Every structure is written in structure tokens, then in C-alpha cells.
Coordinates of C-alpha atoms and ligand atoms in Angstrom, one line a residue:
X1 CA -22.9 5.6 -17.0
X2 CA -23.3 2.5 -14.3
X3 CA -25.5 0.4 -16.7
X4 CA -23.8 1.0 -20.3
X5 CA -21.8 -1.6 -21.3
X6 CA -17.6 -1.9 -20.9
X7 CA -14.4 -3.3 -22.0
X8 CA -11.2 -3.5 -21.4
X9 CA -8.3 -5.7 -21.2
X10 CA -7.2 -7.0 -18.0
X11 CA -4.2 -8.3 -18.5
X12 CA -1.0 -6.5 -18.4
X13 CA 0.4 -5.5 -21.4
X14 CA 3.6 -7.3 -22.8
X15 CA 3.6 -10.8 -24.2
X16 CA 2.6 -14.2 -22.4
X17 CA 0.4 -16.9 -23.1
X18 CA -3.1 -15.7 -22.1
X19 CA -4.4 -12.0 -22.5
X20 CA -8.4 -11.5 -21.0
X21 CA -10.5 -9.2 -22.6
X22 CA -13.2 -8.5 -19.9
X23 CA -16.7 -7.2 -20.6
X24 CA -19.8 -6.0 -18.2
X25 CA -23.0 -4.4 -18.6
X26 CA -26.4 -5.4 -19.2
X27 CA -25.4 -5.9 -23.3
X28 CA -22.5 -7.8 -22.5
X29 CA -23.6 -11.3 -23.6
X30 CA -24.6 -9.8 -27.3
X31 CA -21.4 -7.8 -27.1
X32 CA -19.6 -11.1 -26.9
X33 CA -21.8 -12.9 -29.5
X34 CA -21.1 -10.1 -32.1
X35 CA -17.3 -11.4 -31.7
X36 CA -16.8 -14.5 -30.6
X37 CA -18.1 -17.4 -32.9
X38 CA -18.2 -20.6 -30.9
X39 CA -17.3 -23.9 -32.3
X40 CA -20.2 -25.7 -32.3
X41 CA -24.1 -23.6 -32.7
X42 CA -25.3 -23.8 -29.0
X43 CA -26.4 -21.1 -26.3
X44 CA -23.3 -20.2 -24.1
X45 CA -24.0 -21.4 -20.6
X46 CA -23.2 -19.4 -17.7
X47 CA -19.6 -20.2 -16.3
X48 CA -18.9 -22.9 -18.4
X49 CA -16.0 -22.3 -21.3
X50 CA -16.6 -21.9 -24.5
X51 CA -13.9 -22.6 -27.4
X52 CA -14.6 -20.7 -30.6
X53 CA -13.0 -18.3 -32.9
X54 CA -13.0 -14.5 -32.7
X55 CA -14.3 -13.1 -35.8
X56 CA -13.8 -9.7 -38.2
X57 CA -16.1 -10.5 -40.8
X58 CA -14.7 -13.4 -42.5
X59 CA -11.0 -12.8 -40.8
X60 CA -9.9 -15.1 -38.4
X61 CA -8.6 -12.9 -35.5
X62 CA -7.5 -15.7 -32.6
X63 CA -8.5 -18.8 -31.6
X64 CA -9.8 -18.3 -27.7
X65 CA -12.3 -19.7 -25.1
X66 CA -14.8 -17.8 -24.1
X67 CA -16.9 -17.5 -20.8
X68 CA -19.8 -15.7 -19.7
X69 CA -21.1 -15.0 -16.4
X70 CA -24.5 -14.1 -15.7
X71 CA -25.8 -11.5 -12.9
X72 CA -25.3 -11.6 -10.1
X73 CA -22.9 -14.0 -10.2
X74 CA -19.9 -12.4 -11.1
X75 CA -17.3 -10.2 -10.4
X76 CA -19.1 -6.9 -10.9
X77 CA -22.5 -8.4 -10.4
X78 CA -23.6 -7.6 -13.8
X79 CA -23.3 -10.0 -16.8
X80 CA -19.6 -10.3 -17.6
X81 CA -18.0 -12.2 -20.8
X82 CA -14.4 -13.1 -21.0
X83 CA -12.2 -13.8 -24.1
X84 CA -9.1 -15.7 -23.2
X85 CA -7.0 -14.9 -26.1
X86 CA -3.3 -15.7 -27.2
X87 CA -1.2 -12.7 -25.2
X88 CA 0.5 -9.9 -27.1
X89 CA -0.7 -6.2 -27.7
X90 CA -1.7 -6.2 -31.6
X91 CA -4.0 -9.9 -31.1
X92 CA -5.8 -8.5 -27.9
X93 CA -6.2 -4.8 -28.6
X94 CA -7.5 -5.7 -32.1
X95 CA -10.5 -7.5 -30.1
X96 CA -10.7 -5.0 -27.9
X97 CA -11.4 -2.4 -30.7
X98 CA -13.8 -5.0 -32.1
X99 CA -16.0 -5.3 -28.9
X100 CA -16.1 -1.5 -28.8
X101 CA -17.1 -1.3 -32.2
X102 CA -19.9 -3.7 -31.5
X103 CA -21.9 -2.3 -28.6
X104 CA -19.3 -1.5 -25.6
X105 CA -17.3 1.5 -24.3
X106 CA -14.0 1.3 -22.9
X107 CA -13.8 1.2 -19.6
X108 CA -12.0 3.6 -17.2
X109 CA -9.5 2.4 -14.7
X110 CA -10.7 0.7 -12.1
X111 CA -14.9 1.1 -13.4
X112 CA -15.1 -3.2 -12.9
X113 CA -14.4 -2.7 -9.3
X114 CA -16.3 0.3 -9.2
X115 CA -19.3 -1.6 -10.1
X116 CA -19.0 -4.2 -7.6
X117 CA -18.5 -1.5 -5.0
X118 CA -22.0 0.6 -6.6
X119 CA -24.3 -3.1 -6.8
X120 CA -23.4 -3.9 -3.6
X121 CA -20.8 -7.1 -3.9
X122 CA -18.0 -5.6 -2.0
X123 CA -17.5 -2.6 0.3
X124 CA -15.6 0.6 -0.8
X125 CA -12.4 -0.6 1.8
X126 CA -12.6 -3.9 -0.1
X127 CA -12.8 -2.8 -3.1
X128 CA -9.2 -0.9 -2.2
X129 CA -7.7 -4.3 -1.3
X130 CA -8.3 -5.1 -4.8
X131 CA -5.9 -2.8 -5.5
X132 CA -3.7 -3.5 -2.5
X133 CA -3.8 -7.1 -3.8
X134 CA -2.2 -6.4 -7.3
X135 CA 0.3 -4.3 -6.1
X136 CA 1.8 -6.4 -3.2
X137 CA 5.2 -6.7 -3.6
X138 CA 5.7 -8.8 -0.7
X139 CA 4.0 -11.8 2.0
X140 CA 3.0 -9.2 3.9
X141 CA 1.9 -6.9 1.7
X142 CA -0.2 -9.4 0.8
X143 CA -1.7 -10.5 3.5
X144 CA -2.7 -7.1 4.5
X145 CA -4.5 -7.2 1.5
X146 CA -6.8 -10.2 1.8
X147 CA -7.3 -9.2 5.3
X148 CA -8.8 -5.9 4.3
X149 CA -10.6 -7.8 1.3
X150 CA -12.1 -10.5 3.9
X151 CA -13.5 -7.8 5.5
X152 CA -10.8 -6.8 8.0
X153 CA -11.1 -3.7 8.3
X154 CA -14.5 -3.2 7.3
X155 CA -16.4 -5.2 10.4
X156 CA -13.9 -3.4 13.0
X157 CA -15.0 0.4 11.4
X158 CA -18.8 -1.3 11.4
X159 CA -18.5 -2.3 14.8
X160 CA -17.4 1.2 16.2
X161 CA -19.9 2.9 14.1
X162 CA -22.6 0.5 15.7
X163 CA -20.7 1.8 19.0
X164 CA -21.0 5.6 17.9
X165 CA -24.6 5.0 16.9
X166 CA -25.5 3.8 20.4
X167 CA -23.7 7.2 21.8
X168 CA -25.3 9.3 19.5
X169 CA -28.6 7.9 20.0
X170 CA -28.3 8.5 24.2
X171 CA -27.1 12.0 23.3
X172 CA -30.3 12.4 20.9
X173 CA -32.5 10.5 23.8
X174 CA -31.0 13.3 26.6
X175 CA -32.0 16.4 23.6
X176 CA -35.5 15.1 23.3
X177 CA -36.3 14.7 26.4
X178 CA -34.6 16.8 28.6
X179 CA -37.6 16.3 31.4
X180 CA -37.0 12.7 31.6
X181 CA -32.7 12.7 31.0
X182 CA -30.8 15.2 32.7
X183 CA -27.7 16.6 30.8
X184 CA -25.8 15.8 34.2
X185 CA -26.6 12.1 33.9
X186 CA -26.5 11.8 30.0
X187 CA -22.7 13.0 29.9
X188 CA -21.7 10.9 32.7
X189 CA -23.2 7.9 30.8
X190 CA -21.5 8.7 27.4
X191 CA -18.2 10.4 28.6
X192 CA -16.5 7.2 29.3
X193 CA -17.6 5.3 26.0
X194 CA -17.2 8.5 24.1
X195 CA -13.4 8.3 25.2
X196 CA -13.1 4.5 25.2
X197 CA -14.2 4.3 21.5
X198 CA -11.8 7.6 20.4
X199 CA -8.9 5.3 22.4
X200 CA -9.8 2.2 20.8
X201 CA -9.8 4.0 16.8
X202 CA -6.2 5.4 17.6
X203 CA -5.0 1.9 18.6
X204 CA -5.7 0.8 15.1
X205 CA -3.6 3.8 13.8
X206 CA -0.4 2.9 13.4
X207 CA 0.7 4.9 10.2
X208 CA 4.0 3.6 10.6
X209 CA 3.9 -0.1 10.7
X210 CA 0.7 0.3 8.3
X211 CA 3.5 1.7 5.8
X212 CA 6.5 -0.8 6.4
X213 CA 3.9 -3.8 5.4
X214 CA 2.3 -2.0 2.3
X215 CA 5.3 0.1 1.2
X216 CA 8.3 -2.1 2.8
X217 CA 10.6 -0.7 5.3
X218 CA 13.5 2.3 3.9
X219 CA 16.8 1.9 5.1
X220 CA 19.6 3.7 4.8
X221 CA 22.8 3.1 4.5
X222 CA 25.5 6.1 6.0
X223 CA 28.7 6.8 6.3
X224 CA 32.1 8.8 6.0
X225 CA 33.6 8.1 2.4
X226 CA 35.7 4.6 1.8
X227 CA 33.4 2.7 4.7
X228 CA 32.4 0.4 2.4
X229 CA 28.8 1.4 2.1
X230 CA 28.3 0.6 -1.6
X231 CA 30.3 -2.5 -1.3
X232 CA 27.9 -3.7 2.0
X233 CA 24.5 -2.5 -1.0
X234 CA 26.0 -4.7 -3.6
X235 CA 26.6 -7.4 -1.0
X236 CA 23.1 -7.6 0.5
X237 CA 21.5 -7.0 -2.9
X238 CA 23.7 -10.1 -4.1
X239 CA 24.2 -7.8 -7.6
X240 CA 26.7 -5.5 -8.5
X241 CA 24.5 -2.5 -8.2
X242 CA 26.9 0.7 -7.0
X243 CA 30.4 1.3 -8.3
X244 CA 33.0 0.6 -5.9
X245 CA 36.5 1.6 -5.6
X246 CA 39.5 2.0 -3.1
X247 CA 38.6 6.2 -4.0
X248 CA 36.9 8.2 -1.3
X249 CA 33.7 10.1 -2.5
X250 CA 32.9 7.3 -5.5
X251 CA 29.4 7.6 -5.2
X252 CA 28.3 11.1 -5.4
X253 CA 23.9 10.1 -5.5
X254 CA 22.0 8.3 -4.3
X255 CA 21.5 4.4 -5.4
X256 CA 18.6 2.5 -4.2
X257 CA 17.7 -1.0 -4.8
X258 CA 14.9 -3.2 -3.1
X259 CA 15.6 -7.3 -1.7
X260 CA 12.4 -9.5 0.0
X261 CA 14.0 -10.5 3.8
X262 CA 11.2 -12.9 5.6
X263 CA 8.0 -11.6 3.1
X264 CA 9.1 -7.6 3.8
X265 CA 10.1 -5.5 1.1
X266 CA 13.1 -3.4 2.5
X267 CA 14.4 -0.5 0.2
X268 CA 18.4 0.2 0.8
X269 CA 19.7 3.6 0.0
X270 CA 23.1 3.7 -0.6
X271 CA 24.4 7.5 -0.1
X272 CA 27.2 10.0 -0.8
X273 CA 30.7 9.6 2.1
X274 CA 29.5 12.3 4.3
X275 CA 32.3 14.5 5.1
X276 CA 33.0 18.4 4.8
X277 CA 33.7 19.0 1.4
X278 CA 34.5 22.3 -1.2
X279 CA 33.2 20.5 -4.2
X280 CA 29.7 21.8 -5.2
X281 CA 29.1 18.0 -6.9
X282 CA 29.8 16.3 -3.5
X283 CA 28.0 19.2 -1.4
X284 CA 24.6 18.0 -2.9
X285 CA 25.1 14.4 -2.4
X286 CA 26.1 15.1 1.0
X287 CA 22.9 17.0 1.0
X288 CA 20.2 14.1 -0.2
X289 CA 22.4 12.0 2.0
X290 CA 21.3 14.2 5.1
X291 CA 17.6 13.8 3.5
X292 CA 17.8 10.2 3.5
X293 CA 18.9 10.0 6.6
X294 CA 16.0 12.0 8.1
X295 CA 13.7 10.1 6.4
X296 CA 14.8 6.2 6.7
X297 CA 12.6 3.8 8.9
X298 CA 16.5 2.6 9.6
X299 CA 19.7 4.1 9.7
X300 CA 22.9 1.7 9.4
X301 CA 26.1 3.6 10.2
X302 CA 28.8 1.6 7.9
X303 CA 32.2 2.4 10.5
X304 CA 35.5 0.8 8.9
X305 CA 36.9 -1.7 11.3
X306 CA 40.1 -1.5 10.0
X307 CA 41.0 2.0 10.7
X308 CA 40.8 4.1 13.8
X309 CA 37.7 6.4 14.4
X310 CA 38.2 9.4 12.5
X311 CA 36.6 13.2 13.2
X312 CA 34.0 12.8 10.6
X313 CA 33.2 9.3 11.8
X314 CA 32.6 10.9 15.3
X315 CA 30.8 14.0 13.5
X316 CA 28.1 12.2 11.8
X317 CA 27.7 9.9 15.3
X318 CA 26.6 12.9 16.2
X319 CA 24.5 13.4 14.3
X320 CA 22.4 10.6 14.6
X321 CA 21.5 11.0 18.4
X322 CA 17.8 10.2 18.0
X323 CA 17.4 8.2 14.8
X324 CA 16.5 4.7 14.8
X325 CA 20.4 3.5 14.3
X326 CA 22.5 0.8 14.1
X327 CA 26.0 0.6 14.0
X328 CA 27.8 -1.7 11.0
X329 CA 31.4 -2.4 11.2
X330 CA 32.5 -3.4 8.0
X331 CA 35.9 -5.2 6.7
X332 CA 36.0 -7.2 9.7
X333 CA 37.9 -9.6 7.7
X334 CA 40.7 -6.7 8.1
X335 CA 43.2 -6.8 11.6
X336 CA 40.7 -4.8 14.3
X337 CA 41.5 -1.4 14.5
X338 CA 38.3 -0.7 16.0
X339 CA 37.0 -3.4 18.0
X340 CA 33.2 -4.4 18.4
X341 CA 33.5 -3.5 22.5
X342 CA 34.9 0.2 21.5
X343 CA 31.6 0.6 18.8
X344 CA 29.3 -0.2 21.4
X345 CA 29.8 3.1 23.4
X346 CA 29.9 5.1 20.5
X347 CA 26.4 5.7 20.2
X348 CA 23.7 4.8 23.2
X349 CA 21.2 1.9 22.5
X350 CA 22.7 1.1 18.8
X351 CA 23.0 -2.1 18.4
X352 CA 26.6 -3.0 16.9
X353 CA 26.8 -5.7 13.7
X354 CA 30.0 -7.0 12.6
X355 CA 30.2 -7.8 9.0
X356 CA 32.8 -7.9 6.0
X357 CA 31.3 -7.0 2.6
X358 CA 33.6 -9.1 1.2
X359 CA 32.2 -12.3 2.8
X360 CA 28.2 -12.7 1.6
X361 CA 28.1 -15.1 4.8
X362 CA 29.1 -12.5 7.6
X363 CA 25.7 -10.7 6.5
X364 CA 23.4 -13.4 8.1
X365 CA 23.4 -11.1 11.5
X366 CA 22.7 -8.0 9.9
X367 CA 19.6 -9.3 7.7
X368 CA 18.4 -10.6 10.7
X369 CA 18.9 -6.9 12.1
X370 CA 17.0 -5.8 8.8
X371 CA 14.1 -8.8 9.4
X372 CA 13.4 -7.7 13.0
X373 CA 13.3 -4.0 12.0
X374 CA 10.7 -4.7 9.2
X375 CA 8.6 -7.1 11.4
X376 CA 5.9 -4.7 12.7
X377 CA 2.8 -5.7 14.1
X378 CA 1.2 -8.5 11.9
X379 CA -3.2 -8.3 11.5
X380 CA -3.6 -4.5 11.2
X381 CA -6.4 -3.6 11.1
X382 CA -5.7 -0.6 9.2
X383 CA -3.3 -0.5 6.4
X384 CA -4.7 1.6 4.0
X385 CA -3.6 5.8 4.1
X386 CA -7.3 6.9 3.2
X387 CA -8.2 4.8 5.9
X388 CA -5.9 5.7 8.7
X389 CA -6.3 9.4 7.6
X390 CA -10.5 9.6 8.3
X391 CA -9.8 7.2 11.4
X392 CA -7.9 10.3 12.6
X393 CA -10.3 12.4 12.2
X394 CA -12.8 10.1 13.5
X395 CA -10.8 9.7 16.8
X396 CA -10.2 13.6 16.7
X397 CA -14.1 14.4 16.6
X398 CA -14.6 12.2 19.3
X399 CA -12.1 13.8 21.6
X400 CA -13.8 17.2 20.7
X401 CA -17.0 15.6 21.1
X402 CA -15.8 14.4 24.9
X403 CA -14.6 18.2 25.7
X404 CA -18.3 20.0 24.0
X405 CA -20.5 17.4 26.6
X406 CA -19.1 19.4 29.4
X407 CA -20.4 22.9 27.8
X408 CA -23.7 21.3 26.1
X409 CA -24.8 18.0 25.1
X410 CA -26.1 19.9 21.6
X411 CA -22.2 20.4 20.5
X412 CA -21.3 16.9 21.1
X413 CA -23.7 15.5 18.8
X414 CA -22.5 17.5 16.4
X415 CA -19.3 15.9 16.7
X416 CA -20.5 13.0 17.2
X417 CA -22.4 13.2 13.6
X418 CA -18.5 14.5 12.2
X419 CA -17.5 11.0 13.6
X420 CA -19.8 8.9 12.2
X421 CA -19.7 10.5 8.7
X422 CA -15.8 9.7 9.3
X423 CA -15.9 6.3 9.7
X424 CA -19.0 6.3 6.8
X425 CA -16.1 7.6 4.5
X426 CA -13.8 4.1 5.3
X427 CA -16.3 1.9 4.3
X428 CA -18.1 3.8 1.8
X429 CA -21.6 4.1 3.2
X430 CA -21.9 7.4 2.8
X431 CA -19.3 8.6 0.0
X432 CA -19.3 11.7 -2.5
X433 CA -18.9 10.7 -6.4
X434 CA -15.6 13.0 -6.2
X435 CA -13.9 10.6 -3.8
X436 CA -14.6 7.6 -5.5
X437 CA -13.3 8.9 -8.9
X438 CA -10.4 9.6 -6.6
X439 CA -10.0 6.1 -5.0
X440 CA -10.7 4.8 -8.2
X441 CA -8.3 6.7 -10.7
X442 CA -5.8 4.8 -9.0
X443 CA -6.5 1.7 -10.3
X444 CA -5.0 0.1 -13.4
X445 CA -8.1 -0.5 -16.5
X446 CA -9.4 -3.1 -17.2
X447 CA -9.9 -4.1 -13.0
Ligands
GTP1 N1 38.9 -5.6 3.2 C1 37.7 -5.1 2.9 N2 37.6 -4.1 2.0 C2 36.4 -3.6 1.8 C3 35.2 -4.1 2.5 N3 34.1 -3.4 2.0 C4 34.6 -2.5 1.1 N4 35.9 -2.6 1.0 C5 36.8 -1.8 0.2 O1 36.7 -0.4 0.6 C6 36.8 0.5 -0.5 C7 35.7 1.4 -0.5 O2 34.5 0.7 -0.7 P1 33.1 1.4 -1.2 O3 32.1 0.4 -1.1 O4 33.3 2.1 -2.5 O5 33.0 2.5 0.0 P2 31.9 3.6 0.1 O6 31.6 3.7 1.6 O7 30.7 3.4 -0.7 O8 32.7 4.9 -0.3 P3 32.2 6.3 -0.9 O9 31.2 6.0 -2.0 O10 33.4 6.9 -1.4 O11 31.5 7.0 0.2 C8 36.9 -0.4 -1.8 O12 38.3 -0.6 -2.1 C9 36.3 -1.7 -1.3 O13 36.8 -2.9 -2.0 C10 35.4 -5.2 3.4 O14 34.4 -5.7 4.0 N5 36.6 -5.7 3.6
MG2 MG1 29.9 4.4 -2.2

């Protein structure tokens, strides 16, 4: 399976002016040669481009360059040929079908990446940042990315395996010699670096900011009906996204839509006027309303500044005690009938924004609002969820580990071992084929 050779294309589908098909394996030269007539009778040389024709017989399929790349120095550290053809489907999958025909097999999703993980080029953590890489929506989505492909978070887990290696090796010294090391003085010795490294490993995981730069940051917008919520989402998304009107309970779902505020991708949910209501319809969109709520890195509680403070307004307040909150009053362009001063004892430690939907320049305080609540810590080191889920449990052996040295130095190291095949899992030094298909099956073909 590793050593066959594959295709695929690796660009997306759709039309455009270049589509790649990519090729690797130890055939992949001949593979290409079967294909791709160059324009004038010489070897190819490695890494240089090659214009020529891809042929079916005597059909003409495209006009293309063509490149090869021999091991190791390419992307998968095998040979790897390139056709750069003219992009749409029919042109690209036609030479696609042609490669397989002459030698290849299609790739599966992700299997290029896979090989550079299996020969050694890149570590399995990088090879996720691939990944990471394509699908950054965002500056700092990005940059999380090439910080976990330049090795990011890969020397930090190395460095506290070295760490836990030391450990284990001064519990295995105490085991083996138990004449020469007492128990006593072995756990005095690794107690305090047992717990240092644990504390260090759960610094790194912060699951929450890890999410806000790789996922962006979900906010939600709230209110009683006629706020002007919708009319605040269409504002800040600069499109006419949600229906408005002067009705109470227009919008009975949920709408979503996503903007970029200083390189963070922040989703806005707009939600249903929550209010007591007999109308089944309304009921549930109260009800995902309450969900989104919950659920929201930010809440922003839309009040209407033109009208008094109303029971439901003071209800939902109410309901927010605890939730990351701020408090919008909208259609300040309206005479005060609720005054910024008065907002600002409504709810303890939420900040109170003053905007008017109707006036795209009164939202420059409230994307600042939105800028500072997406601006988490920078360098993570850990951004991934596979990652910050066996750092856990990393951490979480080595706490147990710290408790077993005071019964016998025999459990520790077993925990210690759980530890270290942990952090093994993160980088992929010690990996079971059954993960990798699952870290790879989420890759798109043809990378
Ligand atoms: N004067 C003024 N009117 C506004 C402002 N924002 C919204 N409105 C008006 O308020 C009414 C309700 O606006 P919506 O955006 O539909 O309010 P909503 O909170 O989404 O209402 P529901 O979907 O019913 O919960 C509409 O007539 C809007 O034009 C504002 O800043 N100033
Ligand atoms: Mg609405």
C-alpha cells in the first residue's frame, strides 16, 4: 500500500486557470511519461518545468507543463510528477483517469501527506497543520497553522517527553536498585518534577482560546422581540442577511452569518425575541434561542434605547447572570428613554455599548467589543483538539502518577509509561494504523 503508486487531483474542483494533477510512488516518473509528451525529446530533469502535450493515443487532451520531483526531495519524499493543466472538471479528471489507467491508483484523502508523515519528512502534528493550513479562514487561523507546521507544537511535546524520560528513568533507577536508591529518596526527587511537568502540560491547554483562533469566536446576539437584533446582524454583516420589520417576533430561527474583525473569524447568531409566548412556532425559536445562548463564546443583549425597560427585558437579564455578556443599546439615534448610566447597573460587570443599527458608523465601539473578545492568547502552543485531548490525559497520568509514588514507586511508572505513550500519540512516534486513518480521513484527496 505505502510504495504503490498514486494520483489524484489537488486542486479544488470548479473552474480556474490551473488544475494539478499530483502523482507519487516509486512508478511515478513512467506514470507521467505514459501521459505527458514533452515538446522537445529530452529526459525530464528534476524540478525544472517541462511544456508538452497530454496525450490519449493520437488525441490531444491539454496543453500543460509538467514537473517531476525526484526522492527525496519532494513533498512526500517519494518521486512526485505534476501536470499543470487548463482548470475545469472534464480536462483534469480525463487525465486523471488516464494516469490511473497507466500504472497509478487513486489516492485516498489525505495519503500525500500520509506519506510524508510514514518517510519521515514531517511529524504526525505537522502533518495536521497541513490540514489546519487549508482550512484557515482567518490571520489567526493561520498562523496557528504554520506555527504547528514549523514545529510548534511538536519541540514543546518533545521537550516534556525528554522531561518524562528523565523521570521515568530515576523511577526505573530506584526499581533496579532498590539497595543503592531508597523509595524515600527517589519520590522526594521526582515528586516535584513529576508535578511541575503535569502543571506546565495544562498551561498549554487552553481548549477555549485554542477554539476561538481555529474555529473563530460565536456570538450571540439576544433579545426581547422589536430590539433591533436582526437589524444590529445586517448592520455588522454590512448585507441584508435577516428580515426586518417594525413586527415583534419576525424572526422565528436562527440566522447566522460569519465577518473577519482584526484576522478572527467571529460567527453572529441572530435569534428568535425571547418573550413568553402560546405559539408553538415561536416556543421553539425561543427554545434554540436559549441553546445559543448557553453556548456562545459572547452574549450581546440588544436593549431598545428608545423605550423603557420592559418585564421581559428584566426577565432575560436575569437570565444571563453568569454568561460572558455585554449589554447593546440599540436605536440610540431615537430620544433616550433608557439612558447609558441606567444600563450600566442592569447587569454587574457588563460592559454597556451604545449603537444605532441604523448608522454603520456607531458600530466602531462594538466591533472593537467583538475584536477584544476574539483576541485570545496569540503562540499557542496547542491548537489542535486531538492534541489538547491526549495532553489531558497526559497531564491526568501524571497527577495519578504523583499520588501512586506515595503508595509504591512500581505504580508510578506505570503512569508514568500512560504519560509518555500520551504525548507519543501528539507527535506520532508511537501511533496505531487506526488513528492515522482517523487523522487522515479528514483530509480533502489529492493532499
Ligand atoms: N430608529 C431605529 N430603529 C431601529 C434600529 N434598529 C432597528 N430598528 C427598527 O426596529 C424594528 C425591529 O427591528 P428588527 O431588527 O426586526 O428587531 P428584532 O430584535 O430582530 O425583532 P424580532 O425578530 O421580532 O425579535 C424595525 O422597524 C427596525 O427598523 C435603530 O437603531 N434605530
Ligand atoms: Mg429579528
Amino acid at each position: 500500500m505505502t510504495h504503490d503508486t498514486i494520483a489524484a487531483i489537488a486542486t479544488a474542483p470548479g473552474q480556474g486557470g490551473v488544475s494539478i494533477v499530483r502523482i507519487s510512488g516509486t512508478e511515478a516518473e513512467q506514470v507521467l511519461l505514459r501521459v505527458f509528451r514533452p515538446a522537445k525529446a529530452a529526459p525530464l530533469t528534476s524540478h525544472m518545468l517541462t511544456y508538452g502535450h497530454v496525450m490519449d493515443g493520437d488525441e490531444t487532451i491539454d496543453e500543460c507543463m509538467a514537473v517531476l520531483m525526484r526522492a527525496p526531495r519532494s513533498y512526500t519524499r517519494e518521486d512526485v510528477a505534476e501536470l499543470q493543466l487548463h482548470g475545469g472538471g472534464y480536462t483534469c479528471q480525463r487525465v486523471l483517469e488516464k494516469c490511473l489507467q497507466s500504472g497509478a491508483r487513486l489516492a485516498q484523502p489525505g495519503e500525500f501527506t500520509r506519506r510524508a508523515f510514514l518517510n519521515g519528512r514531517i511529524d504526525l502534528s505537522q502533518a495536521e497543520a497541513v490540514m489546519s493550513l487549508i482550512a484557515a479562514q482567518g490571520d489567526r487561523a493561520h498562523q496557528a497553522a504554520m506555527h504547528q507546521l514549523q514545529g510548534g507544537a511538536s519541540s514543546f511535546i518533545r521537550q516534556a517527553a525528554d522531561e518524562l524520560y528523565a523521570i521515568q528513568a530515576g523511577a526505573a533507577a530506584c526499581i533496579d536498585y532498590p539497595e543503592e536508591i531508597s523509595e524515600e529518596e527517589a519520590a522526594n526527587d521526582l515528586l516535584p518534577r513529576i508535578e511541575r511537568l503535569a502543571e506546565t502540560i495544562e498551561n498549554a491547554c487552553n481548549e477555549k482560546a485554542a477554539r476561538i483562533i481555529t474555529s473563530g469566536l460565536t456570538v450571540a446576539l439576544c433579545g426581547r422581540p422589536n430590539v433591533g437584533k436582526s437589524s444590529l446582524l445586517n448592520a455588522l454583516l454590512g448585507e441584508d442577511r435577516a428580515i426586518v420589520t417594525a413586527i415583534p417576533g419576525t424572526t422565528r430561527d436562527m440566522i447566522t452569518g460569519e465577518m473577519l474583525l482584526g484576522g478572527s473569524v467571529i460567527h453572529l447568531i441572530d435569534t428568535a425575541g425571547l418573550h413568553a409566548t402560546n405559539d408553538p412556532v415561536e416556543q421553539l425559536g425561543v427554545a434554540r434561542a436559549e441553546a445559543a445562548i448557553r453556548q456562545a463564546d459572547a452574549v450581546l443583549m440588544v436593549l431598545d434605547a428608545g423605550m423603557p425597560l420592559t418585564d421581559e427585558d428584566r426577565d432575560l437579564l436575569g437570565k444571563l447572570q453568569g454568561l460572558n455578556c455585554a449589554l447593546v443599546l440599540n436605536k440610540s439615534d431615537l430620544p433616550a428613554a433608557l439612558t447609558t448610566e441606567a444600563a450600566a447597573k442592569l447587569l454587574p460587570g457588563a460592559p454597556v455599548i451604545s449603537v444605532s443599527a441604523h448608522d454603520a458608523a456607531s458600530l466602531t465601539a462594538l466591533k472593537d467589543y467583538l475584536r477584544q473578545q476574539a483576541a485570545v492568547a496569540d503562540h499557542l502552543t496547542l491548537t489542535q483538539p486531538r492534541h489538547l485531548e491526549a495532553a489531558r490525559r497526559a497531564a491526568a497520568h501524571l497527577r495519578q502518577a504523583a499520588q501512586s509514588l506515595a503508595l509504591a514507586i512500581d505504580f508510578a511508572a506505570v503512569d508514568l509509561q500512560a504519560a509518555q505513550l500520551a504525548l507519543s500519540e501528539i507527535t506520532g512516534d508511537q501511533v496505531e494504523e487506526k488513528l492515522l486513518d482517523k487523522v487522515f480521513s479528514q483530509f480533502c484527496v489529492g493532499k
